[in-house]
Coordinates of C-alpha atoms and ligand atoms in Angstrom, one line a residue:
M126 CA 1.5 38.6 -15.8
S127 CA 1.8 39.0 -12.1
R128 CA 1.7 35.9 -10.0
E129 CA 0.8 37.8 -6.9
G130 CA -2.7 37.8 -5.4
M131 CA -5.7 35.7 -6.1
I132 CA -7.4 35.4 -9.4
A133 CA -11.1 35.8 -9.1
R134 CA -13.5 33.1 -10.0
G135 CA -13.8 32.7 -13.8
E136 CA -11.2 35.4 -14.6
Q137 CA -9.1 34.6 -17.7
V138 CA -5.5 35.4 -17.3
E139 CA -2.7 34.6 -19.8
S140 CA 1.0 34.6 -19.2
E141 CA 3.6 36.0 -21.6
G142 CA 4.1 32.7 -23.4
G143 CA 0.4 32.4 -24.1
V144 CA 0.0 29.8 -21.3
V145 CA -3.5 30.0 -19.9
W146 CA -3.2 30.3 -16.1
C147 CA -6.8 30.0 -15.0
T148 CA -9.8 29.9 -17.2
M149 CA -12.1 27.6 -15.2
S150 CA -15.3 29.2 -14.3
R151 CA -15.5 27.0 -11.1
C152 CA -12.0 27.7 -10.0
E153 CA -11.5 29.9 -6.9
D154 CA -7.9 29.1 -6.4
V155 CA -4.8 30.2 -8.0
W156 CA -2.3 27.4 -8.3
K157 CA 0.8 29.2 -9.2
G158 CA 2.6 26.2 -10.6
C159 CA -0.2 25.3 -13.0
Q160 CA 1.1 25.8 -16.5
R161 CA -1.1 23.6 -18.6
D162 CA -2.8 25.1 -21.6
D163 CA -5.0 22.2 -22.5
I164 CA -7.4 22.0 -19.5
T165 CA -11.0 21.5 -20.4
S166 CA -12.6 20.6 -17.1
Y167 CA -12.3 21.6 -13.4
E168 CA -11.6 17.9 -12.5
E169 CA -8.7 17.9 -14.9
C170 CA -7.4 21.1 -13.4
I171 CA -7.3 19.6 -9.9
V172 CA -5.1 16.8 -11.3
S173 CA -2.8 19.2 -13.0
K174 CA -1.9 21.1 -9.8
T175 CA 1.9 21.0 -10.2
L176 CA 3.4 22.4 -7.0
S177 CA 6.2 24.9 -6.9
H178 CA 9.0 25.8 -4.5
Y179 CA 8.7 29.3 -2.9
I180 CA 12.1 30.9 -2.7
A181 CA 13.1 34.6 -2.3
G182 CA 9.4 35.6 -2.8
E183 CA 9.1 33.8 -6.1
W184 CA 7.2 30.6 -7.0
L185 CA 9.7 28.5 -8.9
T186 CA 8.2 25.8 -11.1
P187 CA 10.7 23.0 -11.0
T188 CA 12.3 21.8 -14.1
G189 CA 14.2 18.6 -14.7
E190 CA 12.9 17.1 -11.5
Q191 CA 11.2 13.8 -10.8
W192 CA 7.6 14.0 -9.6
S193 CA 5.4 12.0 -7.2
D194 CA 1.6 12.0 -6.9
D195 CA 0.1 13.6 -3.8
I196 CA -2.8 11.1 -3.1
N197 CA -6.0 11.5 -1.1
P198 CA -5.7 8.7 1.5
S199 CA -9.5 8.5 1.9
N200 CA -9.7 7.8 -1.9
S201 CA -6.5 6.6 -3.3
S202 CA -7.5 7.0 -6.9
Q203 CA -7.7 10.8 -6.4
V204 CA -4.4 12.6 -7.2
L205 CA -4.5 16.0 -5.5
A206 CA -1.2 17.4 -6.9
R207 CA 2.1 16.6 -8.4
V208 CA 5.1 17.1 -6.0
P209 CA 8.7 17.6 -7.1
A210 CA 11.2 15.2 -5.6
G211 CA 13.5 18.1 -4.9
Q212 CA 17.1 18.9 -6.0
A213 CA 20.2 20.0 -4.2
G214 CA 20.4 23.2 -6.3
V215 CA 16.9 24.2 -5.1
V216 CA 18.0 23.8 -1.4
E217 CA 21.1 25.8 -2.1
R218 CA 19.0 28.6 -3.6
A219 CA 16.6 28.6 -0.6
I220 CA 19.5 28.8 1.9
E221 CA 21.1 31.6 0.0
A222 CA 17.7 33.5 0.0
A223 CA 17.3 33.0 3.7
R224 CA 20.9 34.2 4.3
A225 CA 20.4 37.3 2.1
A226 CA 17.1 38.2 3.8
F227 CA 18.5 37.8 7.3
P228 CA 20.3 41.2 8.0
A229 CA 17.3 43.3 7.0
W230 CA 14.8 41.0 8.8
K231 CA 16.9 40.9 12.0
N232 CA 16.9 44.7 12.0
K233 CA 13.2 45.2 11.7
T234 CA 11.6 46.4 14.9
G235 CA 9.6 44.1 17.0
S236 CA 6.4 46.1 16.1
E237 CA 7.1 45.6 12.4
K238 CA 7.5 41.9 12.8
A239 CA 4.4 41.7 15.0
E240 CA 2.4 43.5 12.4
L241 CA 3.3 41.0 9.7
L242 CA 2.6 38.1 12.0
H243 CA -0.9 39.5 12.8
K244 CA -1.5 40.0 9.0
A245 CA -0.6 36.4 8.4
A246 CA -3.0 35.3 11.2
N247 CA -5.8 37.4 9.6
V248 CA -5.1 35.8 6.1
L249 CA -5.0 32.3 7.7
A250 CA -8.3 32.9 9.6
A251 CA -9.9 34.1 6.3
R252 CA -8.9 30.9 4.6
R253 CA -9.7 28.5 7.5
Q254 CA -12.4 26.4 5.8
E255 CA -10.5 26.1 2.5
L256 CA -7.2 25.1 4.1
G257 CA -9.1 22.8 6.5
E258 CA -10.5 21.0 3.5
I259 CA -7.1 20.7 1.9
V260 CA -5.7 19.2 5.2
A261 CA -8.6 16.7 5.3
Q262 CA -8.1 15.7 1.7
E263 CA -4.4 15.6 1.7
V264 CA -3.5 13.9 5.1
G265 CA -6.9 12.3 5.9
K266 CA -7.5 14.4 9.1
P267 CA -11.2 14.4 9.8
I268 CA -12.6 17.8 8.6
G269 CA -13.7 19.0 12.1
E270 CA -10.2 18.5 13.5
A271 CA -8.6 19.8 10.3
V272 CA -10.4 23.1 10.6
Q273 CA -9.6 23.3 14.4
E274 CA -5.9 22.8 13.5
V275 CA -6.1 25.8 11.2
D276 CA -7.7 27.8 14.0
R277 CA -4.8 26.7 16.2
G278 CA -2.4 28.0 13.6
V279 CA -4.1 31.4 13.8
M280 CA -3.7 31.4 17.7
I281 CA 0.0 30.4 17.3
L282 CA 0.6 33.3 14.9
R283 CA -1.1 35.8 17.2
Y284 CA 0.8 34.5 20.3
F285 CA 4.2 35.0 18.6
A286 CA 3.1 38.4 17.1
A287 CA 2.8 39.5 20.7
E288 CA 6.1 37.9 21.7
A289 CA 7.9 40.0 19.0
V290 CA 7.5 43.0 21.3
H291 CA 8.3 41.3 24.6
P292 CA 11.5 41.8 26.6
L293 CA 14.6 40.1 25.2
G294 CA 16.9 40.2 28.1
Q295 CA 17.6 41.0 31.8
V296 CA 19.5 43.6 33.7
I297 CA 22.1 41.8 35.9
P298 CA 23.8 43.6 38.8
A299 CA 27.5 44.2 37.8
Q300 CA 30.4 43.6 40.3
K301 CA 31.9 46.9 39.2
A302 CA 30.2 49.9 40.8
G303 CA 28.4 52.2 38.4
S304 CA 28.6 49.7 35.5
L305 CA 25.5 48.5 33.6
Q306 CA 25.3 44.8 32.8
F307 CA 22.6 43.1 30.9
S308 CA 21.9 40.0 28.8
M309 CA 20.2 40.3 25.4
R310 CA 18.8 37.6 23.1
Q311 CA 19.5 37.8 19.4
P312 CA 18.3 35.7 16.5
L313 CA 20.5 32.9 15.2
G314 CA 20.3 33.4 11.4
P315 CA 18.9 31.1 8.7
V316 CA 17.0 28.2 10.4
A317 CA 15.9 24.9 8.7
V318 CA 12.3 23.8 9.7
I319 CA 11.6 20.2 8.9
S320 CA 8.1 19.1 9.6
P321 CA 6.0 15.9 9.6
W322 CA 2.7 15.3 7.7
N323 CA 0.3 14.7 10.6
F324 CA 0.0 18.3 11.9
P325 CA 0.7 20.1 8.6
V326 CA -0.4 23.5 9.7
A327 CA 0.2 23.7 13.5
I328 CA 3.7 22.2 13.7
P329 CA 5.3 24.2 10.9
L330 CA 3.7 27.3 12.4
W331 CA 4.7 26.7 15.9
K332 CA 8.3 26.5 14.6
M333 CA 8.2 29.3 11.9
A334 CA 6.2 31.8 13.9
P335 CA 8.7 32.0 16.8
A336 CA 11.7 31.7 14.3
I337 CA 10.6 34.9 12.5
A338 CA 9.2 36.7 15.5
Y339 CA 12.7 36.6 17.1
G340 CA 14.3 37.7 13.8
N341 CA 15.5 34.5 12.1
T342 CA 14.8 33.5 8.5
V343 CA 13.6 30.1 7.5
V344 CA 14.1 27.3 5.0
W345 CA 11.1 25.0 5.4
K346 CA 10.9 21.5 4.2
P347 CA 7.5 19.9 4.9
A348 CA 6.7 16.2 4.5
E349 CA 6.2 15.4 0.9
V350 CA 2.7 14.0 1.5
A351 CA 1.7 17.4 3.0
S352 CA 3.0 19.6 0.2
L353 CA -0.3 21.0 -0.9
T354 CA -1.1 22.2 2.6
A355 CA 2.5 23.6 2.8
T356 CA 1.9 25.5 -0.4
G357 CA -1.2 27.0 1.2
I358 CA 0.7 28.2 4.3
A359 CA 3.5 29.7 2.1
E360 CA 0.8 31.5 0.2
V361 CA -0.5 32.9 3.5
F362 CA 2.9 34.4 4.3
A363 CA 3.2 35.8 0.8
Q364 CA -0.3 37.3 0.9
A365 CA 0.5 38.9 4.3
G366 CA 3.4 40.7 2.7
L367 CA 6.3 38.9 4.5
P368 CA 9.5 40.2 2.8
A369 CA 11.1 38.0 0.2
G370 CA 13.4 35.3 1.6
V371 CA 12.2 35.4 5.2
V372 CA 10.3 32.1 4.7
N373 CA 11.4 29.8 1.9
L374 CA 9.6 26.6 1.0
V375 CA 11.4 23.7 -0.5
L376 CA 9.3 20.7 -1.5
G377 CA 10.7 17.3 -1.9
K378 CA 11.5 13.9 -0.5
G379 CA 13.5 13.8 2.8
S380 CA 15.6 11.0 1.3
T381 CA 16.5 13.1 -1.7
I382 CA 17.1 16.6 -0.3
G383 CA 17.1 16.0 3.5
N384 CA 20.8 15.5 3.9
V385 CA 21.7 18.4 1.6
L386 CA 19.6 20.6 3.8
T387 CA 20.7 19.4 7.2
G388 CA 24.4 19.1 6.3
H389 CA 24.6 22.7 4.9
A390 CA 27.1 25.0 6.5
G391 CA 24.9 28.0 5.8
L392 CA 22.4 27.1 8.4
R393 CA 22.6 28.2 12.1
A394 CA 20.0 25.8 13.5
I395 CA 17.6 22.9 12.6
T396 CA 14.2 22.3 14.2
F397 CA 12.8 18.9 13.4
T398 CA 9.6 17.0 14.2
G399 CA 9.2 13.5 12.9
S400 CA 10.3 9.9 13.5
D401 CA 13.2 9.0 15.8
T402 CA 15.2 7.4 13.0
V403 CA 15.4 10.6 11.0
G404 CA 15.7 12.7 14.1
M405 CA 18.8 10.9 15.3
Q406 CA 20.5 11.3 11.8
I407 CA 19.8 15.0 12.0
A408 CA 21.3 15.3 15.5
E409 CA 24.5 13.7 14.3
Q410 CA 24.8 16.0 11.3
A411 CA 24.0 19.1 13.4
A412 CA 26.6 18.1 16.1
R413 CA 29.2 17.7 13.3
N414 CA 28.6 21.2 12.2
N415 CA 28.1 22.5 15.7
I416 CA 24.8 24.1 15.1
K417 CA 21.8 24.2 17.4
Y418 CA 19.2 21.5 16.9
Q419 CA 15.9 20.6 18.3
L420 CA 14.1 17.3 17.8
E421 CA 10.5 16.2 18.7
M422 CA 10.0 12.6 17.9
G423 CA 7.9 9.5 18.6
G424 CA 5.8 8.4 21.5
K425 CA 4.1 5.4 23.0
N426 CA 1.8 7.3 25.3
A427 CA -0.1 5.6 28.1
A428 CA -3.3 6.4 30.0
I429 CA -3.7 5.0 33.5
V430 CA -7.1 4.2 34.8
L431 CA -7.3 3.7 38.6
D432 CA -10.1 2.0 40.4
D433 CA -11.7 5.2 41.7
A434 CA -11.7 6.9 38.2
D435 CA -14.8 8.2 36.5
I436 CA -15.0 5.3 34.2
D437 CA -17.3 7.0 31.7
Q438 CA -14.9 9.9 31.4
A439 CA -11.8 7.7 31.1
A440 CA -13.4 5.4 28.5
K441 CA -14.5 8.4 26.4
L442 CA -11.1 10.2 26.5
V443 CA -9.0 7.0 26.0
A444 CA -11.2 6.1 22.9
A445 CA -10.7 9.6 21.5
G446 CA -7.0 9.8 22.3
A447 CA -6.4 6.4 20.7
M448 CA -8.7 6.4 17.7
R449 CA -9.4 9.9 16.5
F450 CA -7.4 10.7 13.3
A451 CA -6.7 6.9 13.3
G452 CA -4.2 7.3 16.1
Q453 CA -1.7 9.3 14.0
K454 CA -0.7 11.9 16.5
C455 CA 2.6 11.8 18.3
T456 CA 0.5 12.2 21.5
A457 CA -2.1 9.5 20.7
T458 CA -3.0 7.1 23.5
S459 CA -1.4 3.8 22.4
R460 CA -1.5 2.0 25.7
V461 CA -3.9 1.9 28.6
V462 CA -3.1 0.5 32.0
V463 CA -6.2 -0.4 34.0
A464 CA -6.7 -1.3 37.6
E465 CA -7.7 -4.9 37.9
E466 CA -10.9 -4.1 39.9
V467 CA -12.4 -2.0 37.1
N468 CA -11.0 -3.7 34.0
T469 CA -14.2 -5.5 32.9
R470 CA -16.3 -2.3 33.3
F471 CA -13.8 -0.1 31.6
V472 CA -13.4 -2.5 28.5
E473 CA -17.2 -2.5 28.1
R474 CA -17.4 1.3 28.2
L475 CA -14.4 1.6 25.9
R476 CA -16.0 -0.6 23.2
A477 CA -19.1 1.6 23.3
E478 CA -17.1 4.8 23.1
I479 CA -15.0 3.5 20.2
A480 CA -18.1 2.4 18.4
A481 CA -19.5 5.9 18.6
L482 CA -16.5 7.3 16.6
P483 CA -17.4 7.2 12.9
L484 CA -14.9 5.7 10.6
A485 CA -15.4 7.6 7.4
Q486 CA -13.7 9.6 4.6
A487 CA -11.9 12.6 6.2
T488 CA -14.1 15.2 4.3
D489 CA -17.3 13.6 5.7
P490 CA -18.5 16.0 8.4
N491 CA -19.2 13.1 10.7
S492 CA -15.8 11.5 10.4
A493 CA -13.8 11.0 13.6
V494 CA -11.3 8.3 12.7
G495 CA -10.3 8.7 9.0
P496 CA -7.8 6.8 6.9
L497 CA -4.1 6.0 7.5
I498 CA -1.7 8.2 5.5
T499 CA -0.4 5.7 3.0
A500 CA -0.6 2.1 1.7
D501 CA 2.6 1.4 3.5
S502 CA 1.1 2.6 6.8
L503 CA -1.9 0.3 6.3
E504 CA 0.4 -2.6 5.8
K505 CA 2.5 -1.7 8.9
V506 CA -0.6 -1.4 11.1
G507 CA -1.9 -4.7 9.7
A508 CA 1.4 -6.4 10.6
Y509 CA 1.2 -5.0 14.2
A510 CA -2.4 -6.3 14.5
E511 CA -1.1 -9.8 13.5
L512 CA 1.6 -9.5 16.2
G513 CA -1.3 -8.6 18.6
V514 CA -2.9 -12.0 17.8
K515 CA 0.5 -13.7 18.7
S516 CA 1.3 -11.7 21.8
G517 CA -2.2 -11.1 23.2
R518 CA -5.9 -11.1 22.5
V519 CA -7.5 -8.9 19.8
V520 CA -10.8 -7.9 21.4
L521 CA -11.9 -5.3 18.8
G522 CA -11.0 -4.7 15.1
G523 CA -7.8 -6.1 13.8
Q524 CA -8.5 -5.8 10.1
R525 CA -8.4 -3.4 7.2
A526 CA -11.8 -1.6 6.9
S527 CA -13.1 -1.9 3.4
R528 CA -16.9 -1.7 3.4
G529 CA -18.6 0.6 0.9
S530 CA -16.6 3.7 0.0
L531 CA -13.9 2.8 2.5
S532 CA -12.5 0.3 0.0
D533 CA -11.0 3.2 -2.0
G534 CA -8.9 4.4 1.0
F535 CA -6.3 3.3 3.5
F536 CA -8.7 2.6 6.4
F537 CA -8.0 0.3 9.3
E538 CA -10.6 -0.8 12.0
P539 CA -10.1 0.7 15.5
T540 CA -8.3 -2.1 17.2
V541 CA -7.9 -3.1 20.9
V542 CA -5.4 -5.8 22.0
T543 CA -5.5 -7.1 25.6
D544 CA -3.3 -9.4 27.7
V545 CA -0.1 -8.2 26.2
P546 CA 3.1 -8.4 28.2
P547 CA 4.5 -4.9 28.7
D548 CA 7.8 -5.9 27.0
A549 CA 6.1 -7.2 23.8
R550 CA 7.0 -5.4 20.6
I551 CA 3.4 -4.2 20.1
A552 CA 3.6 -2.6 23.6
Q553 CA 7.0 -1.0 23.0
E554 CA 7.1 0.3 19.4
E555 CA 5.3 3.4 18.0
I556 CA 2.6 2.0 15.6
F557 CA 1.0 5.3 14.5
G558 CA -2.4 3.7 13.8
P559 CA -5.7 3.1 15.6
L560 CA -4.3 0.3 17.7
L561 CA -4.6 0.4 21.5
V562 CA -2.8 -2.1 23.8
L563 CA -4.4 -2.7 27.2
H564 CA -2.5 -3.8 30.3
R565 CA -3.8 -4.5 33.8
A566 CA -2.1 -3.4 37.0
A567 CA -2.5 -4.3 40.7
S568 CA -1.3 -1.0 42.2
V569 CA -0.5 2.7 41.3
K570 CA 3.2 1.9 41.5
E571 CA 2.9 -1.0 39.0
A572 CA 0.8 1.2 36.7
I573 CA 3.4 3.9 36.7
Q574 CA 6.1 1.3 36.1
V575 CA 4.3 0.0 33.1
A576 CA 3.7 3.5 31.7
N577 CA 7.4 4.3 32.1
S578 CA 8.6 1.0 30.5
T579 CA 9.2 2.1 26.9
K580 CA 12.0 4.2 25.5
Y581 CA 9.6 7.1 24.9
G582 CA 8.4 9.8 27.3
L583 CA 6.1 12.2 25.4
S584 CA 2.6 12.3 26.9
V585 CA 0.7 10.5 29.6
S586 CA -2.6 10.6 31.4
L587 CA -4.0 9.4 34.8
F588 CA -7.7 9.0 35.6
T589 CA -8.4 9.2 39.3
R590 CA -10.0 11.2 42.1
D591 CA -7.2 10.2 44.6
I592 CA -4.9 13.2 45.3
N593 CA -2.2 11.0 46.8
A594 CA -2.0 8.8 43.7
A595 CA -2.0 11.9 41.5
L596 CA 1.0 13.4 43.5
E597 CA 2.9 10.1 43.3
Y598 CA 2.3 10.0 39.5
I599 CA 3.3 13.6 38.9
Q600 CA 6.6 12.9 40.7
D601 CA 7.5 9.5 39.2
I602 CA 6.2 9.6 35.6
D603 CA 8.9 10.1 32.9
C604 CA 7.0 12.2 30.4
G605 CA 7.1 15.8 29.2
M606 CA 3.3 16.2 28.9
V607 CA 1.5 15.1 32.0
R608 CA -2.3 15.1 32.3
I609 CA -4.8 14.1 35.0
N610 CA -8.4 13.2 33.9
G611 CA -7.6 14.4 30.4
D612 CA -6.8 13.1 26.9
T613 CA -3.1 12.4 26.1
T614 CA -3.5 14.4 22.9
G615 CA -3.6 18.1 22.3
V616 CA -1.7 21.0 23.9
D617 CA -2.6 24.6 24.5
P618 CA -0.7 26.7 21.8
H619 CA 0.8 28.9 24.5
A620 CA 2.1 26.1 26.8
P621 CA 5.6 24.5 26.4
F622 CA 5.5 21.2 24.5
G623 CA 8.0 18.3 24.3
G624 CA 9.0 14.9 25.5
M625 CA 11.5 13.2 27.7
R626 CA 13.9 10.3 26.9
S627 CA 13.8 9.2 23.3
S628 CA 10.9 11.4 22.4
S629 CA 12.9 14.6 22.2
S630 CA 16.2 16.3 22.2
H631 CA 15.1 17.6 25.7
S632 CA 14.3 21.1 24.5
R633 CA 10.8 22.4 24.5
E634 CA 8.7 24.2 21.8
Q635 CA 5.8 26.6 21.9
G636 CA 4.9 29.3 24.3
P637 CA 7.5 30.9 26.5
A638 CA 9.9 27.9 25.8
A639 CA 10.4 28.9 22.1
I640 CA 12.7 31.8 22.8
E641 CA 15.3 29.4 24.2
F642 CA 15.8 27.7 20.9
F643 CA 15.4 30.5 18.4
T644 CA 17.7 33.1 20.1
E645 CA 21.2 33.2 21.5
T646 CA 22.3 35.2 24.6
K647 CA 24.9 38.0 24.6
T648 CA 26.0 39.3 28.0
V649 CA 27.0 43.0 27.8
Q650 CA 28.8 45.1 30.3
I651 CA 29.1 48.9 29.9
N652 CA 31.6 50.7 32.1
A653 CA 32.1 54.4 32.5
A654 CA 34.8 55.8 30.2
G655 CA 38.0 56.5 32.2
A656 CA 36.7 54.8 35.3
Ligands
NAD736 P1 9.5 11.4 9.2 O1 10.6 11.3 10.1 O2 9.4 10.3 8.1 O3 9.5 12.8 8.3 C1 9.6 14.0 9.0 C2 10.2 15.0 8.1 O4 11.6 14.7 7.9 C3 9.6 15.1 6.7 O5 9.6 16.4 6.2 C4 10.6 14.2 5.9 O6 10.6 14.5 4.5 C5 11.9 14.7 6.5 N1 13.0 13.7 6.3 C6 13.0 12.4 6.0 N2 14.2 11.9 5.9 C7 15.1 13.0 6.1 C8 16.5 13.1 6.1 N3 17.3 12.1 5.9 N4 17.0 14.3 6.4 C9 16.2 15.4 6.6 N5 14.9 15.3 6.6 C10 14.3 14.1 6.4 O7 8.1 11.5 10.0 P2 6.6 11.6 9.5 O8 6.2 10.2 9.0 O9 6.4 12.7 8.6 O10 5.8 11.9 10.9 C11 5.5 10.9 11.8 C12 6.5 10.8 13.0 O11 6.5 12.1 13.5 C13 6.0 9.9 14.1 O12 7.1 9.3 14.6 C14 5.5 10.9 15.2 O13 5.5 10.5 16.5 C15 6.4 12.1 14.9 N6 5.8 13.3 15.4 C16 6.3 13.8 16.6 C17 5.7 15.0 17.1 C18 6.2 15.6 18.4 O14 6.0 16.7 18.6 N7 6.9 14.8 19.2 C19 4.6 15.6 16.5 C20 4.1 15.0 15.3 C21 4.7 13.9 14.8

């Protein structure tokens, strides 16, 4: 039987070996790795979703691998899928497929590449609700934000579809009279894309869309806890008709296959988003092989609230930046520095704004906060909250949230800790949870100093009406993403994105910045024959 396309609701399809692929009358999906022939209920079918690698246009059901359960963090007893741990041989196959596909893909015209990216955008748009629900279930992103992320993925694909037909070089005056000199940008070759779990649609797409728009091919390793969403995105490319081998999906644990991938001599570049520990290992390996690399890593983002700020606006946006999606964004607000004069008023408004953000299962349409990703994260955030008691004063939250249905998931109460010295661990380290540290400052200068006092430099925000303070802040703040009267989170899909200092390898992603990483420049000079 063909594994291409969607099987309609209730359709009965059998494979050569007599394996029933899909007989469930309530099933609208086709899970290409599902090989069970003993399924008697839809619920059982969900549990049996055994995920496959997607290599050279084929879904490869792994054999002889170890498996892990992909768990719904809102309800940890629900297993969404079984994920292979990954094997070195699979990585080799994927790199080989990307290498084999490269020459033909490189030689496609810009219009042909643009057309395929537009098709992928259309398929993704048609599947927005379904994929949004998968994101909500799999990584615990509240459903409203999860669907918005899929919409953002559509915008990213459309942006880079247009980029595929934009100029790729410049004419440069030659010193020799009558000669023509120009620079031209060319693709690199097979590129590894390694993505984190917290933006399982937008981040892989803001890497893969420019990679393929500029003529590269891709081996993509998503975070293992986002494998179901990754499978959906690979399906989107397959449904759009992307040629075999242009995007290859390898599932598995970073600790099992990460080194095999990043140390492979067949790659020409690695683009990574994730933690700084893993990022720095990748940088070392890439430098050893002298290939291009790009890292976007952690953050400890601050918001500064001056005494002339609109306090209602500041409290609302700081609450949202710190607590939505349980603070699990690289750009989440994890510190707020408040002018002494307005501190009491700000804290009061902040409490009210946080209380207005429902903590609920991610698929609940009212949910704003959602669960932490794993039991380990829950433990880690709890340990930081205990540190908060030692190094400051916990004025809100501080405990695991376990009332009612929340007891089935990894929920932590939105937490605010005040009176913490800026050099305390809780004020310096990335926590990746709904925990906000509040400092007070006596001047604009001191507030900027506190904001700059961690090793990170990703995103920052200032709330003020004072143009002079804003100008001083723009000049002196050490961050890649700088906002005034805005949330530290979020970025327009067509604007450059990235951090300074330990948050990044100092390159930028998205928008017009992406061409810098995904292409290499040749300088060409043509002289007249015989001249
Ligand atoms: P992580 O570093 O644990 O994992 C990221 C990816 O790297 C995953 O696909 C993982 O499987 C893979 N990996 C793990 N070990 C590897 C190895 N040895 N070799 C190669 N790959 C390996 O990060 P995470 O928990 O998925 O994501 C959270 C982190 O990501 C946070 O630190 C957050 O700040 C950061 N993040 C940064 C940005 C940004 O743009 N700056 C955006 C989102 C998330």
